[in-house]
């Protein structure tokens, strides 16, 4: 497979001003040379092939957004090289902009005062799409997302989910070679998430767009990615297939967040722990009335577990969530795979 992205020893340092206190501190800060250097991305080597969908995950502050900003030409690397489809992003920004699409949760491509359809038409002109190309992509968006329902609405009045759908459509519209999606499904309900996943999958298989996706939602990764890259403290700690990651995490793994009526005693925690073997069950106290239970649902009798808890401390609320990134990262460090 031909590479479309090549990162060699890529690093990024941020200089952080050590703030002064006291009289005239603001003025002193203006002229200060007292900085601490923080390395956000550390010597990353990564090749991504044309047409891959890669999940780029890691805990908060790991360096994901910083890496994406270097890939998209927003930030200049401190060291190392970035090449995307033959372009050096921060140098070739004018030509490069047509090669890529970027959707970042916090930044908008759309024009607030225009209607959705007019916004798309502006994109068509900016990216010099032919009428035929525009019509073909709109046909796909209509088929998958019923996008024309939103055409007359002004962008300002869209719901969060509708807006995110439109952002992604606006980017896929001009057939970029690579799209970077930084937390595209954050705060969205499952029906919008599903639509977003569908359209990304289809444009990948039909138009061959390469996708780099960062998310805290592992189910996004499971639905879309064949390959997963995990970054922590600026360093890549895992780069392998989705299957390998599932093996690491346990495909049956569940996290149950339980809020109890009474305070959870040490005695209860020990009792529950004693019921199952350590590798199948992990209990993390979150507060004196909340605990997170991470378990292998294949190996642990969840009903029995909940009955015990109910009997001792009562259950106020239960929430089952997918596996958390932090849990996966811990497993990597525990050497289950490396
Ligand atoms: N402009 C900046 N100036 C100084 N430090 C920064 C800047 N941008 C990021 N950092 C620091 O670099 C590190 C990596 O941040 P980055 O935003 O890349 O993390 P992330 O993996 O995207 O995290 P999150 O999951 O929270 O979005 C953090 O320690 C952050 O505080
Ligand atoms: Mg980020």
Tab-separated table of C-alpha atoms and ligand atoms in Angstrom:
chain	number	residue	atom	x	y	z
A	1	UNK	CA	0.000	0.000	0.000
A	2	UNK	CA	1.253	3.439	-0.912
A	3	UNK	CA	1.760	5.844	2.001
A	4	UNK	CA	-0.214	9.056	2.025
A	5	UNK	CA	1.081	10.259	5.400
A	6	UNK	CA	4.677	10.007	6.582
A	7	UNK	CA	5.795	11.334	9.944
A	8	UNK	CA	9.450	11.066	10.908
A	9	UNK	CA	10.724	11.888	14.392
A	10	UNK	CA	8.003	14.463	14.676
A	11	UNK	CA	8.125	16.578	17.848
A	12	UNK	CA	6.439	19.696	19.137
A	13	UNK	CA	7.504	21.786	22.109
A	14	UNK	CA	5.403	24.520	23.658
A	15	UNK	CA	7.000	27.326	25.582
A	16	UNK	CA	5.036	28.114	28.680
A	17	UNK	CA	5.571	31.433	30.375
A	18	UNK	CA	6.382	31.255	34.086
A	19	UNK	CA	4.053	33.948	35.341
A	20	UNK	CA	5.257	36.484	37.856
A	21	UNK	CA	3.224	37.728	40.747
A	22	UNK	CA	3.156	41.069	42.465
A	23	UNK	CA	3.317	44.648	41.289
A	24	UNK	CA	3.417	45.240	37.518
A	25	UNK	CA	3.437	41.468	36.953
A	26	UNK	CA	1.442	41.805	33.710
A	27	UNK	CA	4.014	44.184	32.287
A	28	UNK	CA	6.877	42.015	33.520
A	29	UNK	CA	5.292	38.991	31.863
A	30	UNK	CA	5.202	40.846	28.535
A	31	UNK	CA	8.976	41.113	28.446
A	32	UNK	CA	9.776	37.932	30.304
A	33	UNK	CA	12.140	35.344	28.891
A	34	UNK	CA	11.435	32.978	31.749
A	35	UNK	CA	9.847	30.015	29.965
A	36	UNK	CA	9.421	26.327	30.660
A	37	UNK	CA	9.489	24.112	27.609
A	38	UNK	CA	6.891	21.358	27.480
A	39	UNK	CA	7.156	18.576	24.918
A	40	UNK	CA	3.609	17.831	23.668
A	41	UNK	CA	4.630	15.441	20.876
A	42	UNK	CA	7.778	13.380	21.180
A	43	UNK	CA	9.584	11.757	18.232
A	44	UNK	CA	6.601	10.275	16.472
A	45	UNK	CA	7.193	7.924	13.549
A	46	UNK	CA	4.065	6.970	11.668
A	47	UNK	CA	3.175	5.928	8.129
A	48	UNK	CA	-0.426	5.778	6.984
A	49	UNK	CA	-1.466	4.130	3.734
A	50	UNK	CA	-3.916	5.495	1.169
A	51	UNK	CA	-7.492	4.593	2.068
A	52	UNK	CA	-6.828	3.566	5.670
A	53	UNK	CA	-9.153	4.577	8.502
A	54	UNK	CA	-6.943	5.053	11.533
A	55	UNK	CA	-8.156	5.662	15.068
A	56	UNK	CA	-5.804	8.007	16.893
A	57	UNK	CA	-6.547	7.775	20.586
A	58	UNK	CA	-5.053	8.616	23.962
A	59	UNK	CA	-5.893	10.236	27.302
A	60	UNK	CA	-6.471	13.986	27.737
A	61	UNK	CA	-3.388	16.024	26.950
A	62	UNK	CA	-1.664	13.098	25.201
A	63	UNK	CA	-0.797	15.128	22.097
A	64	UNK	CA	-3.517	14.104	19.628
A	65	UNK	CA	-4.727	17.576	18.690
A	66	UNK	CA	-1.176	18.893	18.526
A	67	UNK	CA	-0.249	16.110	16.090
A	68	UNK	CA	-3.337	16.828	13.984
A	69	UNK	CA	-2.495	20.529	13.951
A	70	UNK	CA	0.968	19.702	12.577
A	71	UNK	CA	-0.620	17.372	10.008
A	72	UNK	CA	-2.984	20.096	8.870
A	73	UNK	CA	-0.380	22.865	8.740
A	74	UNK	CA	-1.727	24.903	11.659
A	75	UNK	CA	1.416	24.293	13.731
A	76	UNK	CA	5.051	24.113	12.646
A	77	UNK	CA	6.933	21.127	14.101
A	78	UNK	CA	9.815	21.762	16.487
A	79	UNK	CA	11.690	18.785	15.050
A	80	UNK	CA	11.169	16.107	12.451
A	81	UNK	CA	9.173	15.983	9.232
A	82	UNK	CA	5.531	15.764	8.139
A	83	UNK	CA	4.535	14.774	4.633
A	84	UNK	CA	0.912	14.394	3.518
A	85	UNK	CA	0.303	13.338	-0.069
A	86	UNK	CA	3.683	14.835	-0.969
A	87	UNK	CA	2.990	18.193	0.701
A	88	UNK	CA	4.665	19.731	3.714
A	89	UNK	CA	1.520	21.046	5.377
A	90	UNK	CA	2.777	24.268	6.990
A	91	UNK	CA	4.797	25.247	3.886
A	92	UNK	CA	2.339	24.448	1.110
A	93	UNK	CA	-0.782	25.730	2.822
A	94	UNK	CA	-2.472	27.262	-0.218
A	95	UNK	CA	-2.263	24.195	-2.435
A	96	UNK	CA	-2.559	21.805	0.460
A	97	UNK	CA	-5.903	23.060	1.655
A	98	UNK	CA	-7.742	21.284	-1.187
A	99	UNK	CA	-6.083	17.983	-0.390
A	100	UNK	CA	-7.452	17.712	3.118
A	101	UNK	CA	-10.588	18.145	5.150
A	102	UNK	CA	-10.553	19.034	8.815
A	103	UNK	CA	-13.377	18.770	11.296
A	104	UNK	CA	-12.517	19.890	14.786
A	105	UNK	CA	-15.250	19.904	17.399
A	106	UNK	CA	-14.590	23.522	18.291
A	107	UNK	CA	-14.054	25.109	14.863
A	108	UNK	CA	-16.615	25.670	12.133
A	109	UNK	CA	-16.261	25.568	8.346
A	110	UNK	CA	-19.788	26.756	7.790
A	111	UNK	CA	-21.132	30.271	7.524
A	112	UNK	CA	-23.453	31.072	10.399
A	113	UNK	CA	-25.620	33.501	8.472
A	114	UNK	CA	-26.153	31.358	5.388
A	115	UNK	CA	-28.572	28.524	4.880
A	116	UNK	CA	-27.123	25.018	4.850
A	117	UNK	CA	-27.538	24.725	1.085
A	118	UNK	CA	-25.883	28.084	0.417
A	119	UNK	CA	-23.013	27.086	2.700
A	120	UNK	CA	-22.456	23.953	0.627
A	121	UNK	CA	-22.626	26.011	-2.580
A	122	UNK	CA	-19.946	28.347	-1.279
A	123	UNK	CA	-17.777	25.288	-0.569
A	124	UNK	CA	-18.429	24.051	-4.132
A	125	UNK	CA	-17.164	27.344	-5.585
A	126	UNK	CA	-14.203	27.612	-3.226
A	127	UNK	CA	-13.016	24.126	-4.027
A	128	UNK	CA	-13.868	24.433	-7.740
A	129	UNK	CA	-16.090	21.378	-7.902
A	130	UNK	CA	-17.856	20.642	-11.183
A	131	UNK	CA	-21.656	20.513	-11.195
A	132	UNK	CA	-21.462	16.773	-11.838
A	133	UNK	CA	-19.126	16.104	-8.888
A	134	UNK	CA	-21.309	18.229	-6.622
A	135	UNK	CA	-24.478	16.459	-7.741
A	136	UNK	CA	-22.966	12.996	-7.288
A	137	UNK	CA	-21.815	13.699	-3.745
A	138	UNK	CA	-25.128	15.353	-2.848
A	139	UNK	CA	-26.898	12.239	-4.094
A	140	UNK	CA	-24.841	10.122	-1.675
A	141	UNK	CA	-25.461	12.521	1.218
A	142	UNK	CA	-29.177	12.454	0.469
A	143	UNK	CA	-29.226	8.666	0.345
A	144	UNK	CA	-27.345	8.207	3.610
A	145	UNK	CA	-28.380	11.266	5.622
A	146	UNK	CA	-31.499	12.838	4.053
A	147	UNK	CA	-29.462	16.019	4.074
A	148	UNK	CA	-31.951	18.023	1.977
A	149	UNK	CA	-34.243	18.259	5.020
A	150	UNK	CA	-31.743	20.757	6.392
A	151	UNK	CA	-31.086	22.766	3.209
A	152	UNK	CA	-33.341	25.718	4.065
A	153	UNK	CA	-32.318	26.028	7.695
A	154	UNK	CA	-29.779	28.624	8.613
A	155	UNK	CA	-26.612	27.173	10.091
A	156	UNK	CA	-27.191	29.292	13.201
A	157	UNK	CA	-30.368	27.362	13.990
A	158	UNK	CA	-29.068	23.823	13.597
A	159	UNK	CA	-28.906	21.491	16.588
A	160	UNK	CA	-25.468	20.297	17.666
A	161	UNK	CA	-25.943	16.960	15.880
A	162	UNK	CA	-27.300	18.527	12.683
A	163	UNK	CA	-24.445	20.998	12.666
A	164	UNK	CA	-21.830	18.278	13.032
A	165	UNK	CA	-23.420	16.303	10.194
A	166	UNK	CA	-23.259	19.418	8.000
A	167	UNK	CA	-19.631	20.060	8.976
A	168	UNK	CA	-18.690	16.562	7.900
A	169	UNK	CA	-20.687	16.812	4.692
A	170	UNK	CA	-19.050	20.179	3.899
A	171	UNK	CA	-15.650	18.521	4.173
A	172	UNK	CA	-16.462	15.316	2.298
A	173	UNK	CA	-18.154	17.354	-0.413
A	174	UNK	CA	-14.962	18.413	-2.196
A	175	UNK	CA	-13.398	14.927	-2.243
A	176	UNK	CA	-10.304	15.613	-0.140
A	177	UNK	CA	-7.612	12.915	-0.118
A	178	UNK	CA	-7.391	12.844	3.664
A	179	UNK	CA	-9.823	13.908	6.358
A	180	UNK	CA	-8.904	14.647	9.952
A	181	UNK	CA	-11.725	14.317	12.433
A	182	UNK	CA	-10.958	15.495	15.946
A	183	UNK	CA	-13.737	14.325	18.318
A	184	UNK	CA	-16.526	14.461	15.713
A	185	UNK	CA	-19.116	12.633	17.812
A	186	UNK	CA	-18.591	14.326	21.162
A	187	UNK	CA	-21.899	15.097	22.865
A	188	UNK	CA	-23.992	13.560	20.077
A	189	UNK	CA	-26.708	10.973	20.512
A	190	UNK	CA	-26.420	7.501	19.093
A	191	UNK	CA	-28.573	8.120	15.999
A	192	UNK	CA	-26.365	11.001	14.821
A	193	UNK	CA	-23.236	9.032	15.670
A	194	UNK	CA	-24.487	6.169	13.522
A	195	UNK	CA	-25.135	8.503	10.584
A	196	UNK	CA	-21.687	10.034	10.879
A	197	UNK	CA	-20.066	6.597	10.946
A	198	UNK	CA	-22.079	5.468	7.908
A	199	UNK	CA	-21.149	8.407	5.732
A	200	UNK	CA	-17.465	8.189	6.660
A	201	UNK	CA	-17.421	4.478	5.826
A	202	UNK	CA	-19.152	5.004	2.518
A	203	UNK	CA	-16.893	7.864	1.378
A	204	UNK	CA	-13.907	5.768	2.377
A	205	UNK	CA	-14.957	2.737	0.364
A	206	UNK	CA	-16.391	4.704	-2.566
A	207	UNK	CA	-14.046	7.696	-2.910
A	208	UNK	CA	-11.020	6.172	-1.166
A	209	UNK	CA	-10.673	9.000	1.337
A	210	UNK	CA	-8.086	8.321	4.055
A	211	UNK	CA	-9.426	9.024	7.544
A	212	UNK	CA	-7.639	9.974	10.757
A	213	UNK	CA	-10.042	9.972	13.660
A	214	UNK	CA	-9.499	11.036	17.240
A	215	UNK	CA	-12.214	10.286	19.737
A	216	UNK	CA	-12.783	9.337	23.360
A	217	UNK	CA	-15.591	7.034	22.273
A	218	UNK	CA	-14.199	3.564	21.702
A	219	UNK	CA	-17.369	2.518	19.895
A	220	UNK	CA	-16.502	5.049	17.121
A	221	UNK	CA	-13.177	3.291	16.750
A	222	UNK	CA	-14.775	-0.147	16.789
A	223	UNK	CA	-17.301	0.875	14.150
A	224	UNK	CA	-14.813	2.469	11.778
A	225	UNK	CA	-11.151	1.659	12.220
A	226	UNK	CA	-9.039	-1.282	11.147
A	227	UNK	CA	-5.996	0.219	12.745
A	228	UNK	CA	-5.493	1.941	16.095
A	229	UNK	CA	-2.643	4.207	17.141
A	230	UNK	CA	-2.430	5.075	20.847
A	231	UNK	CA	-0.480	8.076	22.027
A	232	UNK	CA	0.354	8.916	25.638
A	233	UNK	CA	2.540	11.782	26.898
A	234	UNK	CA	3.417	12.597	23.289
A	235	UNK	CA	4.754	9.114	22.528
A	236	UNK	CA	3.173	6.371	20.448
A	237	UNK	CA	2.723	3.367	22.727
A	238	UNK	CA	0.600	1.138	20.475
A	239	UNK	CA	0.157	0.865	16.714
A	240	UNK	CA	-1.663	-2.250	15.590
A	241	UNK	CA	-4.907	-3.658	14.269
A	242	UNK	CA	-8.327	-3.157	15.822
A	243	UNK	CA	-8.398	-6.921	16.419
A	244	UNK	CA	-5.194	-6.769	18.413
A	245	UNK	CA	-6.646	-3.978	20.511
A	246	UNK	CA	-9.812	-5.966	21.144
A	247	UNK	CA	-7.685	-8.864	22.281
A	248	UNK	CA	-5.936	-6.503	24.661
A	249	UNK	CA	-9.095	-4.988	26.054
A	250	UNK	CA	-11.248	-8.101	25.978
A	251	UNK	CA	-14.165	-7.954	23.589
A	252	UNK	CA	-16.611	-8.808	26.350
A	253	UNK	CA	-15.310	-6.150	28.682
A	254	UNK	CA	-17.849	-3.875	30.326
A	255	UNK	CA	-17.672	-0.979	32.686
A	256	UNK	CA	-20.549	-0.645	35.121
A	257	UNK	CA	-20.806	2.586	37.058
A	258	UNK	CA	-22.840	2.043	40.184
A	259	UNK	CA	-24.165	4.693	42.541
A	260	UNK	CA	-25.170	3.158	45.832
A	261	UNK	CA	-27.686	4.245	48.461
A	262	UNK	CA	-25.399	3.666	51.443
A	263	UNK	CA	-21.683	4.245	51.763
A	264	UNK	CA	-19.640	1.426	50.262
A	265	UNK	CA	-17.635	-0.291	52.970
A	266	UNK	CA	-14.203	-1.839	52.556
A	267	UNK	CA	-15.763	-5.084	53.704
A	268	UNK	CA	-18.175	-5.078	50.767
A	269	UNK	CA	-15.447	-4.271	48.274
A	270	UNK	CA	-13.373	-7.175	49.575
A	271	UNK	CA	-16.354	-9.510	49.493
A	272	UNK	CA	-17.116	-8.693	45.864
A	273	UNK	CA	-13.496	-9.020	44.908
A	274	UNK	CA	-13.437	-12.435	46.562
A	275	UNK	CA	-16.301	-13.655	44.386
A	276	UNK	CA	-14.335	-13.545	41.159
A	277	UNK	CA	-10.769	-13.932	40.031
A	278	UNK	CA	-8.721	-10.783	39.743
A	279	UNK	CA	-8.229	-10.840	35.989
A	280	UNK	CA	-11.967	-10.885	35.363
A	281	UNK	CA	-12.952	-8.136	37.740
A	282	UNK	CA	-11.545	-4.836	38.803
A	283	UNK	CA	-13.186	-2.440	41.227
A	284	UNK	CA	-12.318	1.220	41.207
A	285	UNK	CA	-13.901	3.251	44.014
A	286	UNK	CA	-14.937	6.606	42.528
A	287	UNK	CA	-16.377	8.104	45.714
A	288	UNK	CA	-17.856	6.663	48.896
A	289	UNK	CA	-21.152	6.066	47.116
A	290	UNK	CA	-19.876	5.262	43.659
A	291	UNK	CA	-17.763	2.526	42.227
A	292	UNK	CA	-16.767	1.537	38.733
A	293	UNK	CA	-16.656	-2.152	38.065
A	294	UNK	CA	-14.705	-3.307	35.064
A	295	UNK	CA	-15.479	-6.887	34.253
A	296	UNK	CA	-15.410	-9.587	31.641
A	297	UNK	CA	-19.114	-10.150	31.128
A	298	UNK	CA	-18.399	-13.646	29.812
A	299	UNK	CA	-16.670	-14.658	33.047
A	300	UNK	CA	-18.507	-12.676	35.681
A	301	UNK	CA	-22.112	-13.336	36.653
A	302	UNK	CA	-23.265	-9.742	36.561
A	303	UNK	CA	-26.684	-10.515	38.037
A	304	UNK	CA	-25.127	-12.149	41.082
A	305	UNK	CA	-22.736	-9.241	41.431
A	306	UNK	CA	-25.532	-6.674	41.365
A	307	UNK	CA	-27.648	-8.708	43.802
A	308	UNK	CA	-24.811	-8.702	46.326
A	309	UNK	CA	-24.329	-4.968	45.982
A	310	UNK	CA	-28.044	-4.323	46.215
A	311	UNK	CA	-28.318	-6.386	49.379
A	312	UNK	CA	-25.469	-4.606	51.170
A	313	UNK	CA	-25.739	-0.981	50.124
A	314	UNK	CA	-28.700	-0.608	47.774
A	315	UNK	CA	-28.406	0.636	44.225
A	316	UNK	CA	-29.417	4.172	43.317
A	317	UNK	CA	-28.316	4.157	39.699
A	318	UNK	CA	-26.483	1.965	37.215
A	319	UNK	CA	-24.800	3.054	34.050
A	320	UNK	CA	-23.008	0.750	31.662
A	321	UNK	CA	-20.360	2.426	29.547
A	322	UNK	CA	-17.874	1.238	26.981
A	323	UNK	CA	-14.256	0.695	27.848
A	324	UNK	CA	-12.395	3.905	28.613
A	325	UNK	CA	-9.224	5.007	26.838
A	326	UNK	CA	-7.434	5.276	30.193
A	327	UNK	CA	-8.187	1.621	30.843
A	328	UNK	CA	-6.733	0.579	27.483
A	329	UNK	CA	-3.631	2.680	28.048
A	330	UNK	CA	-3.135	1.040	31.432
A	331	UNK	CA	-3.386	-2.393	29.833
A	332	UNK	CA	-0.736	-1.446	27.279
A	333	UNK	CA	1.609	-0.379	30.082
A	334	UNK	CA	0.894	-3.498	32.069
A	335	UNK	CA	2.568	-5.253	29.196
A	336	UNK	CA	-0.360	-7.341	28.096
A	337	UNK	CA	0.707	-6.718	24.540
A	338	UNK	CA	4.017	-4.939	24.205
B	1	LIG	N1	-0.987	26.207	22.442
B	1	LIG	C1	-0.471	25.534	23.456
B	1	LIG	N2	0.381	26.115	24.328
B	1	LIG	C2	0.928	25.439	25.355
B	1	LIG	N3	0.688	24.140	25.608
B	1	LIG	C3	-0.150	23.491	24.772
B	1	LIG	C4	-0.776	24.142	23.661
B	1	LIG	N4	-1.565	23.236	23.016
B	1	LIG	C5	-1.424	22.088	23.706
B	1	LIG	N5	-0.584	22.231	24.747
B	1	LIG	C6	-0.178	21.170	25.699
B	1	LIG	O1	0.293	20.069	24.946
B	1	LIG	C7	-0.144	18.824	25.505
B	1	LIG	C8	-0.920	18.050	24.445
B	1	LIG	O2	-2.145	18.710	24.165
B	1	LIG	P1	-3.169	18.234	23.047
B	1	LIG	O3	-4.193	19.298	22.912
B	1	LIG	O4	-2.423	17.843	21.837
B	1	LIG	O5	-3.796	16.941	23.743
B	1	LIG	P2	-4.968	15.979	23.258
B	1	LIG	O6	-4.387	14.612	23.168
B	1	LIG	O7	-5.627	16.532	22.061
B	1	LIG	O8	-5.942	16.024	24.518
B	1	LIG	P3	-7.562	16.025	24.604
B	1	LIG	O9	-7.966	14.589	24.591
B	1	LIG	O10	-7.811	16.646	25.931
B	1	LIG	O11	-8.105	16.810	23.461
B	1	LIG	C9	-0.951	19.196	26.728
B	1	LIG	O12	-0.109	19.069	27.845
B	1	LIG	C10	-1.344	20.636	26.491
B	1	LIG	O13	-1.484	21.324	27.706
B	2	LIG	MG1	-7.568	17.262	21.645
